[in-house]
Structures are given as structure tokens and as C-alpha cells.
Amino acid sequence: MKKFIIGTIATVLILTIVFSIQQGILFSKTLPYDDEQKGLDTQITIHLSHVVAENTPKGQAATKFAELVEEKTNGKVKVHVYPNASLFNDENEFKALQDGKVEIIIPTFSKMTSYVPDWQVLDLPYLFHTDDEVHEVLTGPIGEQLLDELKPFNVRGLGFWHNGFKQLTAEHPIHTFEDLQGLRIRTMPSKTLEKQFSLVGATPVPISFSEVFTDLETHAIDAQENTASNIFSKGFYKVQKNMTLTNHGILGYSVLMNENFWEKLPSKVQKQLIDAMKETTEWQFKQAVLMNDNDLRKLQQEADFEIYTMSDEERQRFQEKLAPVYDFYRANVKQHNVLPEIQKIVSP
């Protein structure tokens, strides 16, 4: 009997040891902490606010980015897009971003020049000549250098997007720069843009994008500058009957995220967001060109809307008239190396 009890105890002990080894209870060791797994079991929500219509280069890119983020994170990260200034407008969105009330905004880089004066280089008239030049500058080392200047504001720059080249609309035809004299023209809040129109005798009026249609309709302003896609999508052609193709500047956007929010994201999610942004940006540049071409054709079909193409001679006169803006820019920025670097890229 005694031998039976001892044998039974030994058998149980052996089975216990074997089971413990299989389950990793014995001889187990603590696995190293993997910060990429932190928070991956938690749904992450990103609120993205912008001020234009969904059927614009920026609006479509925001939707594309949201789709790619969900795809690349297998649904762990959801980006909720709020277009048409439905969450914040272009006057209060940056403060909202800094305060953590929204995670991503996409303001024009012109709007950001009050915070980062060096970005005024992108507002210089007739600096760029092709969409390819814009792409090379904004997605290359120069773009990265400009985005790095956001760090003091607790904001991370994820990238730059392109809308297209700006044209003019007005109540009466604009054939030469003299036709702008005395007009109240809406501009984005950029000292460089304000200086540009002051040089031709116009009165620059910085107002929110969401107010442009109403101010044109009520004749609070006489003219405005914008891309064909914005002119069509926001219906500016319904309240202004004349458009002049000048290609005098570019309209673009900076995709910005709250830095505190970014730092709390798992490193794996950060990489997925970066990949989604790069893919969206390449898609967005191509889409912007297509959309502006298509919307210009739609505008040309409007019976009560006249489109005039400024002649090469008049465009040269316009460019020469605006040349002093470059001296104004140089006197108001710290990074004097950015303009020469861009000029190495753009065609003469």
C-alpha cells in the first residue's frame, strides 16, 4: 500500500512538471516589451477638418487618406473627415489643432505664413511654371525643411498637397494688370499676397474661404484668386461672370497633426500613417491636375461665364510689375536659402 501511494504521488508530480513545461509556467522568461504593440487593441479615432468641398483636390485626398489609413491598419485607426468648415473654419482651425480639439487639419500654406513667415516663398508670383516643379519642391528636401519649422508650435507636418495654379475672377473682364486697379480683391492672409495686389493698385481683403461666395454675391469684394477646381466646386462662377487665366501663383495645403497626439500613437501606427500619407500625396498631385483640367472645361461650357487667357505679352508685363514682391519677401524671412534652392529646380 505504501509503495502504491508513493508511486501515485510520483506519477502526479511528473505529470504536473510536464504540463507546466508545456504551458510555459516553468522555465519561462519575461519577453522584451514591444512598443509597437502598445495600444493596438484599442480603436484609434482621428478627426480631420478641412474647409473646402468634398469634390475638390483637397477634399478627395482627405477621403483617400482616410480609406488608406483604415486599410493599412486593418481598421484599427478610423479617420473621420469633416469638409466644408463643418467642424472648424480656416480662422480657428490651427488654434483648435494646437489645443487638441481636432487631430488633423489641412490649411493652405498661405494661411500658415502668419505663423511660419518663411512659407511665404510658396506665395511668390510666377515662381513655379509647371505642376512637376511644384511636386519636386513640396515632396522633396525643401518641403521637409519647411515642415520642420512647425515644431515650436506643437504641430507635426505630415506633408504638402497641391491644388493647382491660381486664376482671377472679377465682376468685369481682366485683360491687363491695370484692370485690377481700385478693385477689392479677396486674398488669403499672407503678407506676400497682400503686397502682390497692392502693387497693381488693388485693395487686398483677407477673408475666410467660407465667406467668399457671400461676399462676392453681395459685392463686398470685387474679385478673387483661386484654382479652377475651387471656382467650379464653390460656385464662384455663379456670382462672377469673368475669369482670366493667369497662372500667377499656386494654391497648396499643409497636412498638420497635433504633436501630442502623434507621440502617443504606437510606432507601428505612426509608420502606417506615414505610408498612407505618402501614397495619398502621390495620388493627390495627379488628381489635382486632372480635376483642374476637367473643371476648367466645365466652366468653359457655362453660357454666362466668360474666360479670357492673358496673352504672353501681358503675362510678362504682369510678372515684371510683381517683381518687387521678391524684395519684400527677402526682407521678411529668416531662411534666405529656400528661394535660391527652389530657383535651382524651377525652369527659367
PDB file of N, CA and C in Angstrom, residues 5-81:
ATOM      1  N   ILE A   5       1.028   4.312  -2.820  1.00  0.00           N
ATOM      2  CA  ILE A   5       0.838   5.751  -2.553  1.00  0.00           C
ATOM      3  C   ILE A   5       2.022   6.546  -3.067  1.00  0.00           C
ATOM      4  N   ILE A   6       3.239   6.015  -2.795  1.00  0.00           N
ATOM      5  CA  ILE A   6       4.447   6.731  -3.240  1.00  0.00           C
ATOM      6  C   ILE A   6       4.481   6.792  -4.773  1.00  0.00           C
ATOM      7  N   GLY A   7       4.087   5.692  -5.433  1.00  0.00           N
ATOM      8  CA  GLY A   7       4.069   5.667  -6.900  1.00  0.00           C
ATOM      9  C   GLY A   7       3.067   6.632  -7.473  1.00  0.00           C
ATOM     10  N   THR A   8       1.916   6.709  -6.804  1.00  0.00           N
ATOM     11  CA  THR A   8       0.877   7.636  -7.286  1.00  0.00           C
ATOM     12  C   THR A   8       1.339   9.075  -7.180  1.00  0.00           C
ATOM     13  N   ILE A   9       1.947   9.417  -6.042  1.00  0.00           N
ATOM     14  CA  ILE A   9       2.445  10.792  -5.834  1.00  0.00           C
ATOM     15  C   ILE A   9       3.506  11.130  -6.878  1.00  0.00           C
ATOM     16  N   ALA A  10       4.393  10.168  -7.137  1.00  0.00           N
ATOM     17  CA  ALA A  10       5.453  10.409  -8.125  1.00  0.00           C
ATOM     18  C   ALA A  10       4.875  10.629  -9.510  1.00  0.00           C
ATOM     19  N   THR A  11       3.863   9.831  -9.841  1.00  0.00           N
ATOM     20  CA  THR A  11       3.230   9.979 -11.162  1.00  0.00           C
ATOM     21  C   THR A  11       2.576  11.344 -11.315  1.00  0.00           C
ATOM     22  N   VAL A  12       1.848  11.770 -10.274  1.00  0.00           N
ATOM     23  CA  VAL A  12       1.193  13.085 -10.313  1.00  0.00           C
ATOM     24  C   VAL A  12       2.223  14.194 -10.445  1.00  0.00           C
ATOM     25  N   LEU A  13       3.345  14.049  -9.693  1.00  0.00           N
ATOM     26  CA  LEU A  13       4.381  15.081  -9.731  1.00  0.00           C
ATOM     27  C   LEU A  13       4.995  15.179 -11.124  1.00  0.00           C
ATOM     28  N   ILE A  14       5.249  14.021 -11.746  1.00  0.00           N
ATOM     29  CA  ILE A  14       5.841  14.019 -13.088  1.00  0.00           C
ATOM     30  C   ILE A  14       4.893  14.660 -14.103  1.00  0.00           C
ATOM     31  N   LEU A  15       3.587  14.291 -13.995  1.00  0.00           N
ATOM     32  CA  LEU A  15       2.602  14.861 -14.922  1.00  0.00           C
ATOM     33  C   LEU A  15       2.477  16.365 -14.726  1.00  0.00           C
ATOM     34  N   THR A  16       2.560  16.810 -13.482  1.00  0.00           N
ATOM     35  CA  THR A  16       2.474  18.253 -13.193  1.00  0.00           C
ATOM     36  C   THR A  16       3.631  19.009 -13.818  1.00  0.00           C
ATOM     37  N   ILE A  17       4.839  18.417 -13.693  1.00  0.00           N
ATOM     38  CA  ILE A  17       6.031  19.068 -14.253  1.00  0.00           C
ATOM     39  C   ILE A  17       5.932  19.155 -15.777  1.00  0.00           C
ATOM     40  N   VAL A  18       5.508  18.046 -16.408  1.00  0.00           N
ATOM     41  CA  VAL A  18       5.362  18.036 -17.869  1.00  0.00           C
ATOM     42  C   VAL A  18       4.349  19.072 -18.332  1.00  0.00           C
ATOM     43  N   PHE A  19       3.202  19.131 -17.644  1.00  0.00           N
ATOM     44  CA  PHE A  19       2.156  20.102 -18.002  1.00  0.00           C
ATOM     45  C   PHE A  19       2.651  21.544 -17.847  1.00  0.00           C
ATOM     46  N   SER A  20       3.395  21.773 -16.779  1.00  0.00           N
ATOM     47  CA  SER A  20       3.899  23.125 -16.516  1.00  0.00           C
ATOM     48  C   SER A  20       4.875  23.572 -17.591  1.00  0.00           C
ATOM     49  N   ILE A  21       5.712  22.611 -18.038  1.00  0.00           N
ATOM     50  CA  ILE A  21       6.666  22.958 -19.102  1.00  0.00           C
ATOM     51  C   ILE A  21       5.942  23.286 -20.393  1.00  0.00           C
ATOM     52  N   GLN A  22       4.898  22.496 -20.716  1.00  0.00           N
ATOM     53  CA  GLN A  22       4.126  22.738 -21.937  1.00  0.00           C
ATOM     54  C   GLN A  22       3.431  24.086 -21.912  1.00  0.00           C
ATOM     55  N   GLN A  23       2.958  24.472 -20.740  1.00  0.00           N
ATOM     56  CA  GLN A  23       2.223  25.732 -20.619  1.00  0.00           C
ATOM     57  C   GLN A  23       3.130  26.930 -20.391  1.00  0.00           C
ATOM     58  N   GLY A  24       4.455  26.658 -20.280  1.00  0.00           N
ATOM     59  CA  GLY A  24       5.395  27.764 -20.094  1.00  0.00           C
ATOM     60  C   GLY A  24       5.419  28.313 -18.698  1.00  0.00           C
ATOM     61  N   ILE A  25       4.901  27.518 -17.726  1.00  0.00           N
ATOM     62  CA  ILE A  25       4.884  28.025 -16.351  1.00  0.00           C
ATOM     63  C   ILE A  25       6.274  27.922 -15.748  1.00  0.00           C
ATOM     64  N   LEU A  26       6.933  26.764 -15.984  1.00  0.00           N
ATOM     65  CA  LEU A  26       8.305  26.607 -15.532  1.00  0.00           C
ATOM     66  C   LEU A  26       9.266  27.042 -16.624  1.00  0.00           C
ATOM     67  N   PHE A  27      10.395  27.503 -16.222  1.00  0.00           N
ATOM     68  CA  PHE A  27      11.473  27.905 -17.134  1.00  0.00           C
ATOM     69  C   PHE A  27      11.030  29.024 -18.087  1.00  0.00           C
ATOM     70  N   SER A  28       9.972  29.740 -17.719  1.00  0.00           N
ATOM     71  CA  SER A  28       9.534  30.851 -18.574  1.00  0.00           C
ATOM     72  C   SER A  28      10.375  32.069 -18.287  1.00  0.00           C
ATOM     73  N   LYS A  29      10.445  32.973 -19.269  1.00  0.00           N
ATOM     74  CA  LYS A  29      11.163  34.220 -19.067  1.00  0.00           C
ATOM     75  C   LYS A  29      10.324  35.358 -19.618  1.00  0.00           C
ATOM     76  N   THR A  30      10.513  36.520 -19.075  1.00  0.00           N
ATOM     77  CA  THR A  30       9.731  37.679 -19.490  1.00  0.00           C
ATOM     78  C   THR A  30      10.171  38.129 -20.871  1.00  0.00           C
ATOM     79  N   LEU A  31       9.194  38.258 -21.802  1.00  0.00           N
ATOM     80  CA  LEU A  31       9.516  38.701 -23.157  1.00  0.00           C
ATOM     81  C   LEU A  31       9.826  40.190 -23.154  1.00  0.00           C
ATOM     82  N   PRO A  32      10.727  40.636 -24.010  1.00  0.00           N
ATOM     83  CA  PRO A  32      11.017  42.081 -24.072  1.00  0.00           C
ATOM     84  C   PRO A  32       9.787  42.863 -24.492  1.00  0.00           C
ATOM     85  N   TYR A  33       9.628  44.064 -23.942  1.00  0.00           N
ATOM     86  CA  TYR A  33       8.454  44.907 -24.247  1.00  0.00           C
ATOM     87  C   TYR A  33       8.540  45.413 -25.677  1.00  0.00           C
ATOM     88  N   ASP A  34       7.477  45.246 -26.413  1.00  0.00           N
ATOM     89  CA  ASP A  34       7.413  45.685 -27.808  1.00  0.00           C
ATOM     90  C   ASP A  34       6.479  46.876 -27.881  1.00  0.00           C
ATOM     91  N   ASP A  35       7.045  48.074 -28.029  1.00  0.00           N
ATOM     92  CA  ASP A  35       6.210  49.272 -28.003  1.00  0.00           C
ATOM     93  C   ASP A  35       5.310  49.356 -29.222  1.00  0.00           C
ATOM     94  N   GLU A  36       5.607  48.563 -30.273  1.00  0.00           N
ATOM     95  CA  GLU A  36       4.747  48.586 -31.450  1.00  0.00           C
ATOM     96  C   GLU A  36       3.387  47.954 -31.160  1.00  0.00           C
ATOM     97  N   GLN A  37       3.326  47.146 -30.114  1.00  0.00           N
ATOM     98  CA  GLN A  37       2.057  46.509 -29.780  1.00  0.00           C
ATOM     99  C   GLN A  37       1.210  47.358 -28.841  1.00  0.00           C
ATOM    100  N   LYS A  38       1.822  48.389 -28.263  1.00  0.00           N
ATOM    101  CA  LYS A  38       1.108  49.229 -27.316  1.00  0.00           C
ATOM    102  C   LYS A  38      -0.094  49.895 -27.976  1.00  0.00           C
ATOM    103  N   GLY A  39      -1.257  49.711 -27.402  1.00  0.00           N
ATOM    104  CA  GLY A  39      -2.450  50.380 -27.869  1.00  0.00           C
ATOM    105  C   GLY A  39      -3.092  49.785 -29.095  1.00  0.00           C
ATOM    106  N   LEU A  40      -2.535  48.660 -29.613  1.00  0.00           N
ATOM    107  CA  LEU A  40      -3.075  48.120 -30.855  1.00  0.00           C
ATOM    108  C   LEU A  40      -4.433  47.448 -30.660  1.00  0.00           C
ATOM    109  N   ASP A  41      -4.774  47.152 -29.409  1.00  0.00           N
ATOM    110  CA  ASP A  41      -6.080  46.555 -29.151  1.00  0.00           C
ATOM    111  C   ASP A  41      -7.155  47.618 -28.985  1.00  0.00           C
ATOM    112  N   THR A  42      -6.757  48.878 -29.022  1.00  0.00           N
ATOM    113  CA  THR A  42      -7.684  49.980 -28.814  1.00  0.00           C
ATOM    114  C   THR A  42      -7.984  50.682 -30.138  1.00  0.00           C
ATOM    115  N   GLN A  43      -9.254  50.933 -30.378  1.00  0.00           N
ATOM    116  CA  GLN A  43      -9.643  51.675 -31.581  1.00  0.00           C
ATOM    117  C   GLN A  43      -9.140  53.114 -31.485  1.00  0.00           C
ATOM    118  N   ILE A  44      -8.469  53.583 -32.526  1.00  0.00           N
ATOM    119  CA  ILE A  44      -7.947  54.947 -32.561  1.00  0.00           C
ATOM    120  C   ILE A  44      -8.781  55.763 -33.539  1.00  0.00           C
ATOM    121  N   THR A  45      -9.265  56.890 -33.081  1.00  0.00           N
ATOM    122  CA  THR A  45     -10.089  57.759 -33.923  1.00  0.00           C
ATOM    123  C   THR A  45      -9.358  59.067 -34.190  1.00  0.00           C
ATOM    124  N   ILE A  46      -9.311  59.456 -35.451  1.00  0.00           N
ATOM    125  CA  ILE A  46      -8.691  60.717 -35.858  1.00  0.00           C
ATOM    126  C   ILE A  46      -9.755  61.588 -36.504  1.00  0.00           C
ATOM    127  N   HIS A  47      -9.909  62.800 -36.013  1.00  0.00           N
ATOM    128  CA  HIS A  47     -10.841  63.756 -36.603  1.00  0.00           C
ATOM    129  C   HIS A  47     -10.048  64.684 -37.519  1.00  0.00           C
ATOM    130  N   LEU A  48     -10.446  64.736 -38.779  1.00  0.00           N
ATOM    131  CA  LEU A  48      -9.756  65.550 -39.791  1.00  0.00           C
ATOM    132  C   LEU A  48     -10.707  66.637 -40.281  1.00  0.00           C
ATOM    133  N   SER A  49     -10.296  67.878 -40.116  1.00  0.00           N
ATOM    134  CA  SER A  49     -11.139  69.018 -40.506  1.00  0.00           C
ATOM    135  C   SER A  49     -10.523  69.776 -41.675  1.00  0.00           C
ATOM    136  N   HIS A  50     -11.339  70.103 -42.674  1.00  0.00           N
ATOM    137  CA  HIS A  50     -10.877  70.990 -43.743  1.00  0.00           C
ATOM    138  C   HIS A  50     -12.045  71.868 -44.208  1.00  0.00           C
ATOM    139  N   VAL A  51     -11.750  72.868 -45.027  1.00  0.00           N
ATOM    140  CA  VAL A  51     -12.737  73.924 -45.280  1.00  0.00           C
ATOM    141  C   VAL A  51     -13.308  73.922 -46.696  1.00  0.00           C
ATOM    142  N   VAL A  52     -12.890  72.987 -47.548  1.00  0.00           N
ATOM    143  CA  VAL A  52     -13.376  73.007 -48.928  1.00  0.00           C
ATOM    144  C   VAL A  52     -14.382  71.888 -49.167  1.00  0.00           C
ATOM    145  N   ALA A  53     -14.942  71.878 -50.376  1.00  0.00           N
ATOM    146  CA  ALA A  53     -15.926  70.859 -50.727  1.00  0.00           C
ATOM    147  C   ALA A  53     -15.243  69.504 -50.900  1.00  0.00           C
ATOM    148  N   GLU A  54     -16.040  68.450 -50.839  1.00  0.00           N
ATOM    149  CA  GLU A  54     -15.500  67.099 -50.981  1.00  0.00           C
ATOM    150  C   GLU A  54     -15.034  66.820 -52.405  1.00  0.00           C
ATOM    151  N   ASN A  55     -15.651  67.472 -53.391  1.00  0.00           N
ATOM    152  CA  ASN A  55     -15.308  67.243 -54.795  1.00  0.00           C
ATOM    153  C   ASN A  55     -14.240  68.213 -55.281  1.00  0.00           C
ATOM    154  N   THR A  56     -13.177  68.349 -54.487  1.00  0.00           N
ATOM    155  CA  THR A  56     -12.027  69.192 -54.818  1.00  0.00           C
ATOM    156  C   THR A  56     -10.767  68.359 -54.608  1.00  0.00           C
ATOM    157  N   PRO A  57      -9.608  68.812 -55.109  1.00  0.00           N
ATOM    158  CA  PRO A  57      -8.380  68.049 -54.892  1.00  0.00           C
ATOM    159  C   PRO A  57      -8.104  67.761 -53.417  1.00  0.00           C
ATOM    160  N   LYS A  58      -8.296  68.756 -52.549  1.00  0.00           N
ATOM    161  CA  LYS A  58      -8.071  68.527 -51.123  1.00  0.00           C
ATOM    162  C   LYS A  58      -9.145  67.635 -50.530  1.00  0.00           C
ATOM    163  N   GLY A  59     -10.390  67.866 -50.894  1.00  0.00           N
ATOM    164  CA  GLY A  59     -11.487  67.079 -50.351  1.00  0.00           C
ATOM    165  C   GLY A  59     -11.361  65.607 -50.711  1.00  0.00           C
ATOM    166  N   GLN A  60     -11.037  65.331 -51.962  1.00  0.00           N
ATOM    167  CA  GLN A  60     -10.898  63.946 -52.390  1.00  0.00           C
ATOM    168  C   GLN A  60      -9.678  63.284 -51.762  1.00  0.00           C
ATOM    169  N   ALA A  61      -8.601  64.054 -51.585  1.00  0.00           N
ATOM    170  CA  ALA A  61      -7.399  63.499 -50.964  1.00  0.00           C
ATOM    171  C   ALA A  61      -7.645  63.165 -49.500  1.00  0.00           C
ATOM    172  N   ALA A  62      -8.419  63.983 -48.811  1.00  0.00           N
ATOM    173  CA  ALA A  62      -8.741  63.692 -47.415  1.00  0.00           C
ATOM    174  C   ALA A  62      -9.496  62.371 -47.306  1.00  0.00           C
ATOM    175  N   THR A  63     -10.442  62.157 -48.206  1.00  0.00           N
ATOM    176  CA  THR A  63     -11.200  60.904 -48.222  1.00  0.00           C
ATOM    177  C   THR A  63     -10.291  59.729 -48.568  1.00  0.00           C
ATOM    178  N   LYS A  64      -9.408  59.919 -49.541  1.00  0.00           N
ATOM    179  CA  LYS A  64      -8.454  58.878 -49.934  1.00  0.00           C
ATOM    180  C   LYS A  64      -7.553  58.500 -48.766  1.00  0.00           C
ATOM    181  N   PHE A  65      -7.066  59.486 -48.055  1.00  0.00           N
ATOM    182  CA  PHE A  65      -6.194  59.247 -46.901  1.00  0.00           C
ATOM    183  C   PHE A  65      -6.924  58.431 -45.841  1.00  0.00           C
ATOM    184  N   ALA A  66      -8.175  58.787 -45.567  1.00  0.00           N
ATOM    185  CA  ALA A  66      -8.967  58.057 -44.574  1.00  0.00           C
ATOM    186  C   ALA A  66      -9.124  56.592 -44.980  1.00  0.00           C
ATOM    187  N   GLU A  67      -9.372  56.357 -46.258  1.00  0.00           N
ATOM    188  CA  GLU A  67      -9.538  54.982 -46.750  1.00  0.00           C
ATOM    189  C   GLU A  67      -8.235  54.190 -46.621  1.00  0.00           C
ATOM    190  N   LEU A  68      -7.115  54.810 -46.969  1.00  0.00           N
ATOM    191  CA  LEU A  68      -5.827  54.117 -46.903  1.00  0.00           C
ATOM    192  C   LEU A  68      -5.421  53.825 -45.463  1.00  0.00           C
ATOM    193  N   VAL A  69      -5.702  54.750 -44.557  1.00  0.00           N
ATOM    194  CA  VAL A  69      -5.372  54.533 -43.148  1.00  0.00           C
ATOM    195  C   VAL A  69      -6.140  53.333 -42.608  1.00  0.00           C
ATOM    196  N   GLU A  70      -7.423  53.280 -42.894  1.00  0.00           N
ATOM    197  CA  GLU A  70      -8.227  52.147 -42.426  1.00  0.00           C
ATOM    198  C   GLU A  70      -7.721  50.832 -43.028  1.00  0.00           C
ATOM    199  N   GLU A  71      -7.343  50.895 -44.299  1.00  0.00           N
ATOM    200  CA  GLU A  71      -6.847  49.692 -44.976  1.00  0.00           C
ATOM    201  C   GLU A  71      -5.520  49.225 -44.391  1.00  0.00           C
ATOM    202  N   LYS A  72      -4.573  50.148 -44.218  1.00  0.00           N
ATOM    203  CA  LYS A  72      -3.236  49.785 -43.760  1.00  0.00           C
ATOM    204  C   LYS A  72      -3.200  49.379 -42.289  1.00  0.00           C
ATOM    205  N   THR A  73      -4.168  49.851 -41.498  1.00  0.00           N
ATOM    206  CA  THR A  73      -4.211  49.498 -40.073  1.00  0.00           C
ATOM    207  C   THR A  73      -5.226  48.396 -39.789  1.00  0.00           C
ATOM    208  N   ASN A  74      -5.779  47.829 -40.857  1.00  0.00           N
ATOM    209  CA  ASN A  74      -6.800  46.786 -40.695  1.00  0.00           C
ATOM    210  C   ASN A  74      -7.965  47.244 -39.813  1.00  0.00           C
ATOM    211  N   GLY A  75      -8.328  48.499 -39.982  1.00  0.00           N
ATOM    212  CA  GLY A  75      -9.482  49.035 -39.271  1.00  0.00           C
ATOM    213  C   GLY A  75      -9.205  49.510 -37.861  1.00  0.00           C
ATOM    214  N   LYS A  76      -7.940  49.408 -37.395  1.00  0.00           N
ATOM    215  CA  LYS A  76      -7.622  49.859 -36.036  1.00  0.00           C
ATOM    216  C   LYS A  76      -7.703  51.370 -35.901  1.00  0.00           C
ATOM    217  N   VAL A  77      -7.453  52.086 -37.017  1.00  0.00           N
ATOM    218  CA  VAL A  77      -7.497  53.545 -36.998  1.00  0.00           C
ATOM    219  C   VAL A  77      -8.582  54.024 -37.948  1.00  0.00           C
ATOM    220  N   LYS A  78      -9.461  54.846 -37.452  1.00  0.00           N
ATOM    221  CA  LYS A  78     -10.540  55.420 -38.250  1.00  0.00           C
ATOM    222  C   LYS A  78     -10.329  56.924 -38.363  1.00  0.00           C
ATOM    223  N   VAL A  79     -10.363  57.432 -39.583  1.00  0.00           N
ATOM    224  CA  VAL A  79     -10.246  58.869 -39.818  1.00  0.00           C
ATOM    225  C   VAL A  79     -11.619  59.397 -40.221  1.00  0.00           C
ATOM    226  N   HIS A  80     -12.172  60.271 -39.396  1.00  0.00           N
ATOM    227  CA  HIS A  80     -13.459  60.896 -39.700  1.00  0.00           C
ATOM    228  C   HIS A  80     -13.201  62.261 -40.329  1.00  0.00           C
ATOM    229  N   VAL A  81     -13.679  62.455 -41.546  1.00  0.00           N
ATOM    230  CA  VAL A  81     -13.406  63.672 -42.304  1.00  0.00           C
ATOM    231  C   VAL A  81     -14.586  64.638 -42.184  1.00  0.00           C
TER     232      VAL A  81
END
